[in-house]
Coordinates of N, CA and C in Angstrom, one line a residue:
Chain A
G24 N 119.8 106.6 83.4 CA 119.0 106.5 83.5 C 118.4 107.2 82.3
E25 N 117.4 106.7 82.2 CA 116.6 107.7 80.9 C 115.4 108.5 81.6
N26 N 115.3 109.9 80.4 CA 115.4 111.1 80.7 C 114.2 111.6 79.9
V27 N 112.6 111.2 80.8 CA 111.6 111.7 79.3 C 111.2 113.2 79.1
E28 N 110.7 114.1 78.7 CA 110.5 115.4 78.9 C 109.4 115.5 77.7
Q29 N 108.8 116.4 78.3 CA 107.0 116.7 77.5 C 107.3 118.3 77.0
H30 N 106.2 118.4 76.6 CA 106.1 120.0 76.8 C 104.9 119.9 74.9
P31 N 103.6 120.3 75.2 CA 103.9 122.3 76.5 C 102.9 121.0 77.5
S32 N 103.2 122.0 79.0 CA 102.5 121.3 80.4 C 101.2 121.5 79.7
T33 N 101.5 123.2 79.4 CA 99.5 123.3 78.9 C 98.5 123.7 78.3
L34 N 98.2 123.4 77.2 CA 97.4 123.1 75.6 C 96.3 123.5 75.7
S35 N 95.8 124.8 75.1 CA 94.0 124.9 75.3 C 93.8 125.2 73.3
V36 N 92.7 124.9 72.8 CA 92.4 124.5 72.2 C 90.9 124.6 71.4
Q37 N 90.3 125.0 70.2 CA 88.7 125.6 69.9 C 88.4 123.6 69.7
E38 N 87.4 123.3 69.7 CA 86.9 122.1 69.4 C 86.6 122.0 67.7
G39 N 87.7 120.9 67.9 CA 87.9 120.9 66.3 C 88.6 121.2 65.5
D40 N 89.8 121.8 65.9 CA 91.1 121.6 65.9 C 92.0 120.9 66.5
S41 N 93.1 120.6 66.0 CA 94.0 119.8 66.1 C 95.1 120.1 68.0
A42 N 95.6 118.5 68.0 CA 96.0 119.0 69.3 C 97.1 118.0 69.4
V43 N 98.8 119.2 69.4 CA 99.8 118.3 69.6 C 100.6 118.5 70.5
I44 N 100.6 116.5 70.5 CA 102.0 116.8 71.9 C 103.2 116.0 71.8
K45 N 104.4 116.6 72.6 CA 106.2 116.5 71.7 C 107.1 116.0 72.4
C46 N 107.6 114.3 73.0 CA 107.6 114.0 73.9 C 109.0 114.1 73.3
T47 N 110.7 114.5 74.1 CA 111.9 113.0 73.3 C 112.2 112.2 75.1
Y48 N 113.3 111.5 74.2 CA 113.9 111.0 75.5 C 115.8 110.9 75.7
S49 N 116.3 110.1 76.6 CA 117.4 110.5 76.2 C 118.6 109.5 75.5
D50 N 118.0 108.4 76.2 CA 117.9 106.7 75.7 C 117.4 105.7 74.9
S51 N 118.9 105.9 73.8 CA 118.2 105.1 72.7 C 117.8 103.8 72.6
A52 N 118.1 103.0 73.8 CA 118.1 102.1 73.9 C 116.2 101.6 74.4
S53 N 115.2 103.4 74.5 CA 114.1 102.9 74.4 C 113.7 102.7 73.4
N54 N 112.6 101.9 73.3 CA 111.9 100.9 71.4 C 109.7 101.3 72.2
Y55 N 109.9 101.5 73.4 CA 108.2 101.5 73.1 C 107.7 102.4 73.9
F56 N 106.6 103.6 73.3 CA 106.4 104.6 74.0 C 105.2 104.5 74.0
P57 N 103.6 104.8 75.4 CA 103.1 104.6 75.1 C 102.5 106.2 76.1
W58 N 101.0 106.4 75.3 CA 100.5 107.2 75.9 C 99.7 107.6 76.8
Y59 N 99.9 107.9 78.1 CA 98.4 107.8 78.3 C 97.0 109.1 78.7
K60 N 96.5 109.2 79.2 CA 95.1 110.1 78.9 C 94.7 109.6 80.8
Q61 N 94.7 110.9 81.9 CA 94.1 111.2 82.6 C 93.1 111.9 83.1
E62 N 91.5 111.2 83.3 CA 90.4 112.6 83.9 C 91.0 113.1 84.5
L63 N 90.1 113.1 85.0 CA 90.0 114.3 86.9 C 89.5 113.3 87.6
G64 N 90.2 112.1 88.7 CA 89.5 111.8 89.6 C 90.0 109.8 89.0
K65 N 90.7 110.0 88.2 CA 90.8 108.9 87.5 C 92.6 108.2 87.5
G66 N 91.9 107.2 86.6 CA 93.6 106.9 87.3 C 94.4 106.2 85.8
P67 N 95.8 106.1 84.8 CA 95.9 106.6 83.8 C 95.0 106.0 81.9
Q68 N 94.8 105.9 81.2 CA 93.9 105.3 80.6 C 95.3 105.1 79.4
L69 N 95.8 103.5 78.8 CA 96.3 103.9 78.1 C 95.7 104.1 76.3
I70 N 96.1 105.0 75.9 CA 95.6 104.8 73.7 C 95.8 105.0 73.2
I71 N 97.3 105.4 72.9 CA 98.1 105.0 72.4 C 99.3 104.3 72.1
D72 N 100.6 103.4 71.4 CA 101.6 103.0 71.7 C 102.1 102.8 70.9
I73 N 103.2 102.7 70.1 CA 104.8 102.9 69.1 C 105.8 101.7 69.8
R74 N 105.5 101.7 68.9 CA 107.5 100.7 69.2 C 108.1 100.9 68.6
S75 N 109.5 101.1 68.6 CA 110.5 101.8 67.9 C 110.8 101.2 66.5
N76 N 109.8 100.5 66.2 CA 109.7 99.5 63.9 C 109.2 99.8 63.6
V77 N 108.1 101.1 64.2 CA 107.3 101.3 63.3 C 107.4 103.4 63.3
G78 N 107.0 103.5 62.5 CA 107.4 105.4 62.3 C 106.1 105.9 62.5
E79 N 105.0 105.5 62.3 CA 103.6 106.7 62.1 C 102.6 104.8 63.1
K80 N 101.5 105.2 63.9 CA 99.9 104.8 63.8 C 99.4 105.8 64.1
K81 N 97.7 105.0 63.8 CA 97.1 105.7 63.6 C 95.5 105.1 65.2
D82 N 95.3 105.5 65.0 CA 93.4 105.2 65.9 C 92.3 106.3 66.1
Q83 N 91.9 106.3 64.4 CA 90.7 107.0 64.8 C 91.5 108.4 64.5
R84 N 90.7 109.8 64.9 CA 91.3 110.8 66.0 C 92.4 110.9 66.3
I85 N 92.9 109.5 66.7 CA 94.7 109.6 67.5 C 96.0 108.9 67.0
A86 N 97.1 110.1 66.4 CA 98.0 109.6 65.7 C 99.5 110.1 66.7
V87 N 101.1 108.8 66.8 CA 101.4 109.3 67.2 C 102.5 108.6 65.9
T88 N 103.9 109.4 66.2 CA 104.8 109.1 65.4 C 106.2 109.1 66.2
L89 N 107.4 109.2 65.5 CA 107.9 109.0 66.2 C 109.3 108.8 65.5
N90 N 110.4 110.0 65.7 CA 112.2 110.0 64.6 C 112.7 109.3 65.5
K91 N 113.0 108.2 65.5 CA 114.2 107.5 66.5 C 115.3 107.6 66.9
T92 N 116.1 108.7 65.6 CA 117.3 109.3 65.2 C 117.3 110.6 65.2
A93 N 116.5 111.3 65.8 CA 115.9 112.4 67.6 C 115.5 112.4 68.3
K94 N 115.6 111.1 68.8 CA 114.5 110.3 69.8 C 113.4 111.7 70.4
H95 N 112.6 111.6 69.5 CA 111.2 112.4 70.8 C 109.7 111.5 69.0
F96 N 108.7 112.3 70.2 CA 107.3 111.6 69.8 C 107.0 112.2 70.2
S97 N 105.7 111.9 69.4 CA 104.8 112.8 69.7 C 103.7 113.2 69.0
L98 N 101.9 113.0 70.2 CA 100.8 113.1 69.8 C 99.9 113.7 69.3
H99 N 99.3 113.6 68.6 CA 98.3 113.8 67.4 C 96.4 113.8 67.7
I100 N 96.0 114.6 67.8 CA 94.5 114.5 67.5 C 94.3 115.5 67.5
T101 N 93.5 114.7 66.1 CA 92.5 115.6 65.3 C 90.7 115.8 65.6
E102 N 90.8 117.0 65.5 CA 89.1 117.2 64.9 C 88.6 117.1 66.9
T103 N 89.2 118.1 67.7 CA 89.3 117.5 69.1 C 87.6 117.8 69.8
Q104 N 87.4 117.0 70.8 CA 86.2 116.9 70.9 C 86.5 117.9 72.5
P105 N 85.0 118.0 73.3 CA 85.6 118.4 74.3 C 85.8 117.7 75.5
E106 N 85.2 116.6 74.7 CA 86.3 114.8 76.2 C 87.1 114.9 75.8
D107 N 87.8 114.9 74.8 CA 89.8 115.4 75.3 C 90.2 115.4 75.5
S108 N 89.1 116.3 77.0 CA 90.0 117.0 77.4 C 90.9 116.6 78.7
A109 N 92.0 116.3 79.2 CA 92.4 115.3 80.3 C 93.5 116.0 80.1
V110 N 94.5 115.2 81.2 CA 96.1 115.6 81.1 C 96.1 113.8 80.5
Y111 N 97.2 114.6 79.4 CA 97.7 113.2 79.1 C 99.8 113.2 79.0
F112 N 99.8 111.7 79.6 CA 101.6 111.7 79.9 C 101.9 111.3 78.7
C113 N 103.2 110.8 78.3 CA 104.3 110.0 77.2 C 104.3 110.0 78.5
A114 N 105.4 108.5 78.1 CA 106.1 107.4 78.4 C 107.5 106.6 77.1
A115 N 108.7 106.4 78.7 CA 109.5 105.3 76.9 C 109.5 104.8 78.2
S116 N 110.5 102.8 77.8 CA 110.8 102.1 78.1 C 112.0 101.5 77.8
I117 N 112.7 100.1 78.0 CA 113.6 99.9 77.5 C 113.6 98.7 76.9
A118 N 113.2 97.6 75.4 CA 112.6 96.7 75.7 C 112.0 95.2 75.4
G119 N 110.5 95.6 76.1 CA 110.0 94.5 77.2 C 109.1 94.9 78.3
G120 N 110.5 96.5 78.9 CA 109.7 96.7 79.6 C 108.0 96.5 80.0
S121 N 108.9 95.1 81.1 CA 108.6 93.9 82.3 C 109.0 94.2 83.1
Q122 N 109.7 95.3 83.4 CA 110.7 95.7 84.4 C 110.5 96.7 85.0
G123 N 108.9 97.4 84.7 CA 108.4 98.3 85.1 C 108.8 99.3 85.4
N124 N 109.9 99.3 83.8 CA 110.8 101.3 83.8 C 109.9 102.2 82.8
L125 N 108.8 102.0 82.8 CA 108.7 102.8 82.6 C 108.9 104.3 82.9
I126 N 109.3 105.8 82.4 CA 109.4 106.2 82.7 C 108.9 108.1 81.7
F127 N 107.9 108.2 83.0 CA 107.1 109.3 82.2 C 107.3 111.2 82.8
G128 N 107.2 111.3 81.2 CA 106.9 112.4 81.0 C 105.8 113.0 82.0
K129 N 106.5 115.1 82.1 CA 105.3 115.6 83.2 C 104.7 115.9 82.6
G130 N 103.8 115.5 82.2 CA 102.2 115.1 81.1 C 102.1 116.5 80.3
T131 N 101.4 116.5 80.1 CA 100.1 118.1 79.1 C 98.9 118.2 79.6
K132 N 98.2 119.1 80.3 CA 97.0 119.3 80.5 C 96.5 119.9 79.2
L133 N 95.5 119.3 78.6 CA 94.7 119.5 77.7 C 93.4 120.4 77.8
S134 N 92.5 122.0 77.5 CA 92.1 121.8 77.5 C 90.9 121.7 75.8
V135 N 89.9 121.7 75.9 CA 89.3 121.8 74.4 C 88.0 122.8 74.7
K136 N 87.8 124.2 74.2 CA 86.7 124.9 74.8 C 86.5 125.0 73.5
P137 N 84.2 124.7 73.7 CA 83.4 123.9 73.3 C 83.3 125.3 72.4
Chain B
S12 N 92.2 93.4 77.3 CA 93.3 94.6 78.7 C 92.7 94.0 80.6
A13 N 92.9 94.3 81.3 CA 92.8 93.2 82.8 C 92.2 94.9 83.6
V14 N 90.9 95.0 84.0 CA 89.9 95.1 84.3 C 90.9 95.3 86.9
I15 N 91.2 96.2 87.1 CA 91.8 96.4 88.0 C 91.1 97.5 89.1
S16 N 91.2 97.2 89.8 CA 90.1 97.2 91.3 C 90.9 98.1 92.3
Q17 N 90.7 99.2 92.9 CA 91.4 99.2 94.4 C 90.8 99.7 95.7
K18 N 90.9 99.4 96.6 CA 90.5 100.1 97.9 C 91.2 100.5 98.4
P19 N 91.7 101.7 99.8 CA 90.3 102.2 98.8 C 90.3 103.5 98.2
S20 N 88.9 104.0 98.0 CA 89.4 104.6 96.5 C 89.7 105.9 97.0
R21 N 89.4 106.5 98.5 CA 90.3 107.8 98.7 C 89.9 107.8 100.1
D22 N 91.4 108.0 101.4 CA 91.2 108.2 102.6 C 91.9 109.9 103.6
I23 N 91.0 109.9 104.3 CA 92.3 111.7 105.0 C 92.3 110.4 106.1
C24 N 93.4 110.3 106.8 CA 95.0 109.8 107.8 C 95.8 111.2 108.3
Q25 N 94.8 111.1 109.3 CA 95.9 112.1 110.8 C 97.8 110.8 110.0
R26 N 98.6 112.7 110.7 CA 100.5 111.4 110.6 C 100.0 110.7 112.0
G27 N 101.6 110.0 111.7 CA 102.4 109.0 111.9 C 101.0 107.7 112.3
T28 N 99.6 107.8 111.4 CA 99.5 106.5 110.9 C 99.8 105.5 110.2
S29 N 99.3 104.7 109.6 CA 99.8 103.9 108.3 C 98.5 103.1 107.6
L30 N 99.0 104.0 105.7 CA 97.7 102.0 105.5 C 97.8 101.7 104.5
T31 N 97.1 100.8 104.1 CA 97.3 99.9 103.7 C 95.6 99.6 102.4
I32 N 97.0 99.8 101.0 CA 96.1 99.7 99.7 C 96.5 98.7 98.6
Q33 N 95.0 98.5 99.3 CA 94.6 97.1 98.2 C 94.6 97.2 96.3
C34 N 95.0 96.1 95.9 CA 94.9 96.2 94.7 C 94.1 95.5 94.2
Q35 N 93.3 94.5 93.1 CA 93.0 93.3 92.8 C 92.9 93.5 91.0
V36 N 92.9 92.4 90.8 CA 92.4 92.1 89.6 C 92.4 91.3 89.0
D37 N 91.0 91.4 88.1 CA 90.2 90.0 87.1 C 90.7 88.8 87.4
S38 N 91.9 88.9 86.8 CA 93.2 88.3 85.8 C 94.4 87.6 86.4
Q39 N 95.0 86.6 86.5 CA 96.6 86.6 86.8 C 97.1 87.2 85.5
V40 N 98.4 87.9 86.2 CA 98.9 88.8 85.8 C 100.6 88.7 86.1
T41 N 101.6 88.9 85.2 CA 103.0 88.3 85.4 C 102.7 89.3 86.5
M42 N 102.6 90.9 86.5 CA 103.9 91.2 87.1 C 103.4 93.0 87.6
M43 N 103.2 93.0 88.8 CA 101.7 94.5 89.3 C 102.8 94.9 89.7
F44 N 102.9 96.6 90.2 CA 103.7 98.2 90.0 C 103.1 98.7 91.1
W45 N 103.2 99.4 92.1 CA 102.4 100.7 92.9 C 103.8 101.9 92.4
Y46 N 102.6 103.7 91.8 CA 103.4 104.0 91.8 C 102.1 104.8 92.7
R47 N 103.3 106.3 92.5 CA 103.1 107.2 93.2 C 102.6 108.4 92.1
Q48 N 101.9 109.0 92.3 CA 101.5 110.6 91.4 C 100.9 111.4 92.9
Q49 N 102.3 112.9 93.2 CA 102.3 113.8 93.9 C 101.2 114.7 92.9
P50 N 100.7 115.8 94.1 CA 100.2 116.8 93.4 C 99.8 117.1 92.2
G51 N 100.0 117.2 91.4 CA 99.2 117.8 90.0 C 100.8 117.6 89.0
Q52 N 101.2 116.5 90.0 CA 102.6 115.9 89.3 C 102.5 114.4 88.0
S53 N 103.8 114.4 87.8 CA 103.5 112.7 87.3 C 103.9 111.4 87.7
L54 N 104.1 110.1 87.4 CA 103.7 109.0 87.9 C 105.3 107.9 88.1
T55 N 105.3 108.3 89.6 CA 107.0 107.7 89.9 C 107.0 106.3 90.6
L56 N 107.6 104.9 89.5 CA 107.1 103.8 90.2 C 108.1 103.8 91.7
I57 N 107.7 103.1 92.8 CA 107.6 103.3 93.7 C 108.9 101.8 94.5
A58 N 107.7 100.8 93.2 CA 108.5 99.4 93.7 C 108.1 98.5 92.7
T59 N 108.2 97.5 92.0 CA 107.3 96.1 91.4 C 107.4 95.4 92.2
A60 N 106.5 95.2 93.0 CA 105.2 93.6 93.8 C 105.3 92.2 92.9
N61 N 106.9 91.9 93.7 CA 106.8 90.2 93.4 C 106.1 89.4 94.2
Q62 N 105.3 88.4 93.4 CA 104.3 87.1 93.8 C 105.3 86.5 95.0
G63 N 105.4 86.2 96.1 CA 105.9 85.1 97.1 C 107.8 85.8 97.2
S64 N 107.8 87.1 97.4 CA 109.4 87.3 97.6 C 109.1 88.4 97.1
E65 N 110.3 88.7 98.6 CA 109.8 90.3 98.7 C 109.9 91.1 97.5
A66 N 109.8 93.1 97.1 CA 109.1 93.6 96.7 C 110.2 94.1 96.3
T67 N 111.4 94.7 94.7 CA 111.7 95.4 94.4 C 112.1 96.7 94.9
Y68 N 112.6 98.3 95.3 CA 112.2 99.2 95.5 C 112.9 99.5 93.7
E69 N 112.3 100.9 94.0 CA 113.1 102.0 93.0 C 114.0 102.6 93.8
S70 N 114.8 103.8 93.8 CA 115.7 104.8 94.3 C 115.2 106.0 94.9
G71 N 114.8 105.3 96.2 CA 114.6 106.6 97.5 C 113.5 106.2 97.9
F72 N 113.3 105.0 97.8 CA 111.1 104.5 98.6 C 112.2 103.3 98.9
V73 N 111.2 103.0 100.4 CA 112.0 101.9 101.6 C 111.1 101.2 102.0
I74 N 111.7 99.2 101.5 CA 110.5 98.9 102.7 C 109.8 99.5 104.0
D75 N 110.3 99.1 104.6 CA 110.3 100.5 105.8 C 108.8 101.3 106.1
K76 N 108.6 102.3 105.0 CA 108.8 103.3 104.4 C 106.6 102.6 103.7
F77 N 107.0 101.9 102.6 CA 105.7 101.1 101.9 C 106.0 99.7 102.2
P78 N 106.2 99.0 103.0 CA 106.0 97.6 102.5 C 104.7 97.3 101.7
I79 N 104.9 95.9 101.1 CA 104.7 95.5 100.1 C 104.1 94.5 100.0
S80 N 102.7 94.0 99.8 CA 103.2 91.5 100.0 C 102.1 91.9 98.6
R81 N 102.7 90.2 98.0 CA 102.1 90.0 96.7 C 101.5 88.4 97.3
P82 N 100.6 88.3 97.4 CA 100.5 86.9 98.3 C 99.9 86.3 96.7
N83 N 99.1 86.6 95.9 CA 99.2 84.9 94.7 C 99.2 86.5 93.0
L84 N 98.9 86.0 91.9 CA 98.9 86.7 91.0 C 97.1 87.9 90.3
T85 N 97.0 87.7 91.4 CA 95.3 88.8 92.0 C 95.6 90.0 92.4
F86 N 96.6 90.2 93.3 CA 96.3 90.0 93.6 C 98.1 91.7 95.1
S87 N 97.5 92.3 95.6 CA 98.6 93.1 96.5 C 98.7 94.2 96.7
T88 N 99.5 93.8 97.9 CA 98.5 95.5 98.7 C 99.9 96.1 99.5
L89 N 99.9 97.4 99.5 CA 100.3 99.2 99.9 C 100.3 99.1 101.3
T90 N 101.7 99.5 101.6 CA 101.4 100.2 103.0 C 102.2 101.1 102.5
V91 N 101.3 102.6 102.9 CA 102.5 103.9 103.8 C 101.9 104.1 104.8
S92 N 103.5 103.8 105.8 CA 103.4 103.7 106.7 C 103.9 105.3 107.3
N93 N 103.4 105.2 108.7 CA 104.5 106.4 109.7 C 103.7 107.8 109.2
M94 N 103.1 108.1 107.7 CA 102.2 109.0 107.7 C 102.7 110.6 108.1
S95 N 103.1 111.2 106.8 CA 103.9 112.8 106.8 C 102.0 113.9 105.9
P96 N 102.2 114.8 105.8 CA 101.2 115.5 104.6 C 102.7 114.8 103.9
E97 N 103.3 115.0 103.9 CA 104.3 114.8 102.7 C 103.8 113.4 101.9
D98 N 103.4 113.2 102.6 CA 102.9 111.2 102.3 C 101.2 111.3 100.1
S99 N 100.6 112.6 101.9 CA 100.1 113.3 100.2 C 99.8 112.8 99.0
S100 N 99.1 112.2 98.3 CA 99.2 111.3 96.6 C 98.1 109.8 96.3
I101 N 98.0 110.3 94.6 CA 97.9 109.5 94.7 C 98.0 108.4 95.0
Y102 N 97.9 107.4 95.3 CA 98.4 105.6 94.4 C 98.0 104.7 94.0
L103 N 98.8 104.0 92.7 CA 98.2 103.4 91.5 C 98.8 102.5 92.0
C104 N 97.9 101.1 91.8 CA 99.0 100.1 90.5 C 98.5 100.4 89.8
S105 N 99.0 98.9 88.5 CA 99.5 99.0 87.3 C 99.8 97.3 87.5
V106 N 99.2 97.1 86.0 CA 99.8 95.6 86.2 C 100.4 95.2 84.3
L107 N 101.3 94.3 85.1 CA 101.2 93.1 82.9 C 100.7 92.1 82.5
P108 N 99.4 92.1 81.5 CA 98.3 91.4 82.1 C 99.6 90.3 80.8
T109 N 98.8 88.6 81.8 CA 100.2 87.6 81.1 C 99.7 87.9 79.6
S110 N 98.7 87.4 78.4 CA 98.3 88.2 77.5 C 98.5 89.0 76.7
G111 N 98.7 89.2 74.6 CA 98.2 90.4 75.0 C 100.1 90.8 74.0
S112 N 100.1 92.0 73.8 CA 101.2 93.3 74.5 C 102.5 92.6 75.7
L113 N 103.9 93.0 75.3 CA 104.6 92.0 76.6 C 104.7 93.7 77.6
E114 N 104.1 94.6 76.7 CA 105.4 95.6 77.8 C 104.3 97.0 77.9
T115 N 102.2 96.2 78.1 CA 101.8 97.6 77.9 C 101.1 97.2 79.5
Q116 N 101.9 98.3 80.2 CA 101.0 98.2 81.6 C 99.3 99.3 81.9
Y117 N 98.6 98.8 82.1 CA 97.0 98.5 82.8 C 97.5 99.9 84.1
F118 N 96.4 100.2 84.3 CA 95.8 101.6 85.8 C 95.2 101.1 86.6
G119 N 95.4 100.5 87.8 CA 94.1 101.2 88.6 C 93.2 102.3 88.4
P120 N 92.0 102.5 89.0 CA 91.4 104.0 88.8 C 92.2 104.7 89.5
G121 N 93.3 103.8 90.6 CA 93.6 105.1 91.5 C 94.0 105.4 93.9
T122 N 94.1 105.8 93.9 CA 93.7 105.8 95.6 C 94.5 106.6 96.2
R123 N 93.4 108.3 96.0 CA 94.1 109.4 96.9 C 93.9 109.2 98.0
L124 N 95.7 109.6 98.4 CA 95.3 109.3 100.6 C 95.7 111.3 100.7
L125 N 95.2 111.2 101.8 CA 96.3 112.5 102.3 C 95.5 112.7 103.6
V126 N 96.7 113.4 103.6 CA 97.4 113.0 105.7 C 97.1 114.4 105.9
L127 N 96.5 114.8 106.8 CA 96.2 116.2 108.4 C 98.0 115.5 109.4

């Protein structure tokens, strides 16, 4: 089955710097890749997602890139702010995702220092 | 997106007892799921809550331990039975809305369970 590896497990940056989190997946049939942000005491919140027919997607300070050949995708956060501090999870699923088969990475704890 | 609420938000329970967690959505959804997130860990799917039929469990999870109900399109419950300290986790429900992306799951705030 699908396996998702996520790196790094922890990341500390200065406010204003960029942060990059990388994930690799094993099943070439996976075609949907969401990213979730989980703040302390809360449930995961979807921040951006990408489908396999797209190489890059941006939403303000957040961008995600996908390399299908290499089977990896990355989250890029620019101009980081202290409120970006949270745990970020990548995930992958096969066509439709309607079977609940989201496979999650182990998470990256991002700390943004003022 | 959908607005999802869970009750209770947290609980402390004694081993051997059972706890039922409720998940309520503000609109009809196609699918509802239950996940477990152990302390400091990632999310693992427990089961898919099927409306009007038995839930579909993932490998490693069984109905006797985690009975699930879904009486309608906006509500589901997960029971953690005969609890042990190893069941201490965050339990999350998620949903696939009927409109918009057919792939995007939205999560509730979670139920934080501590078993003593």
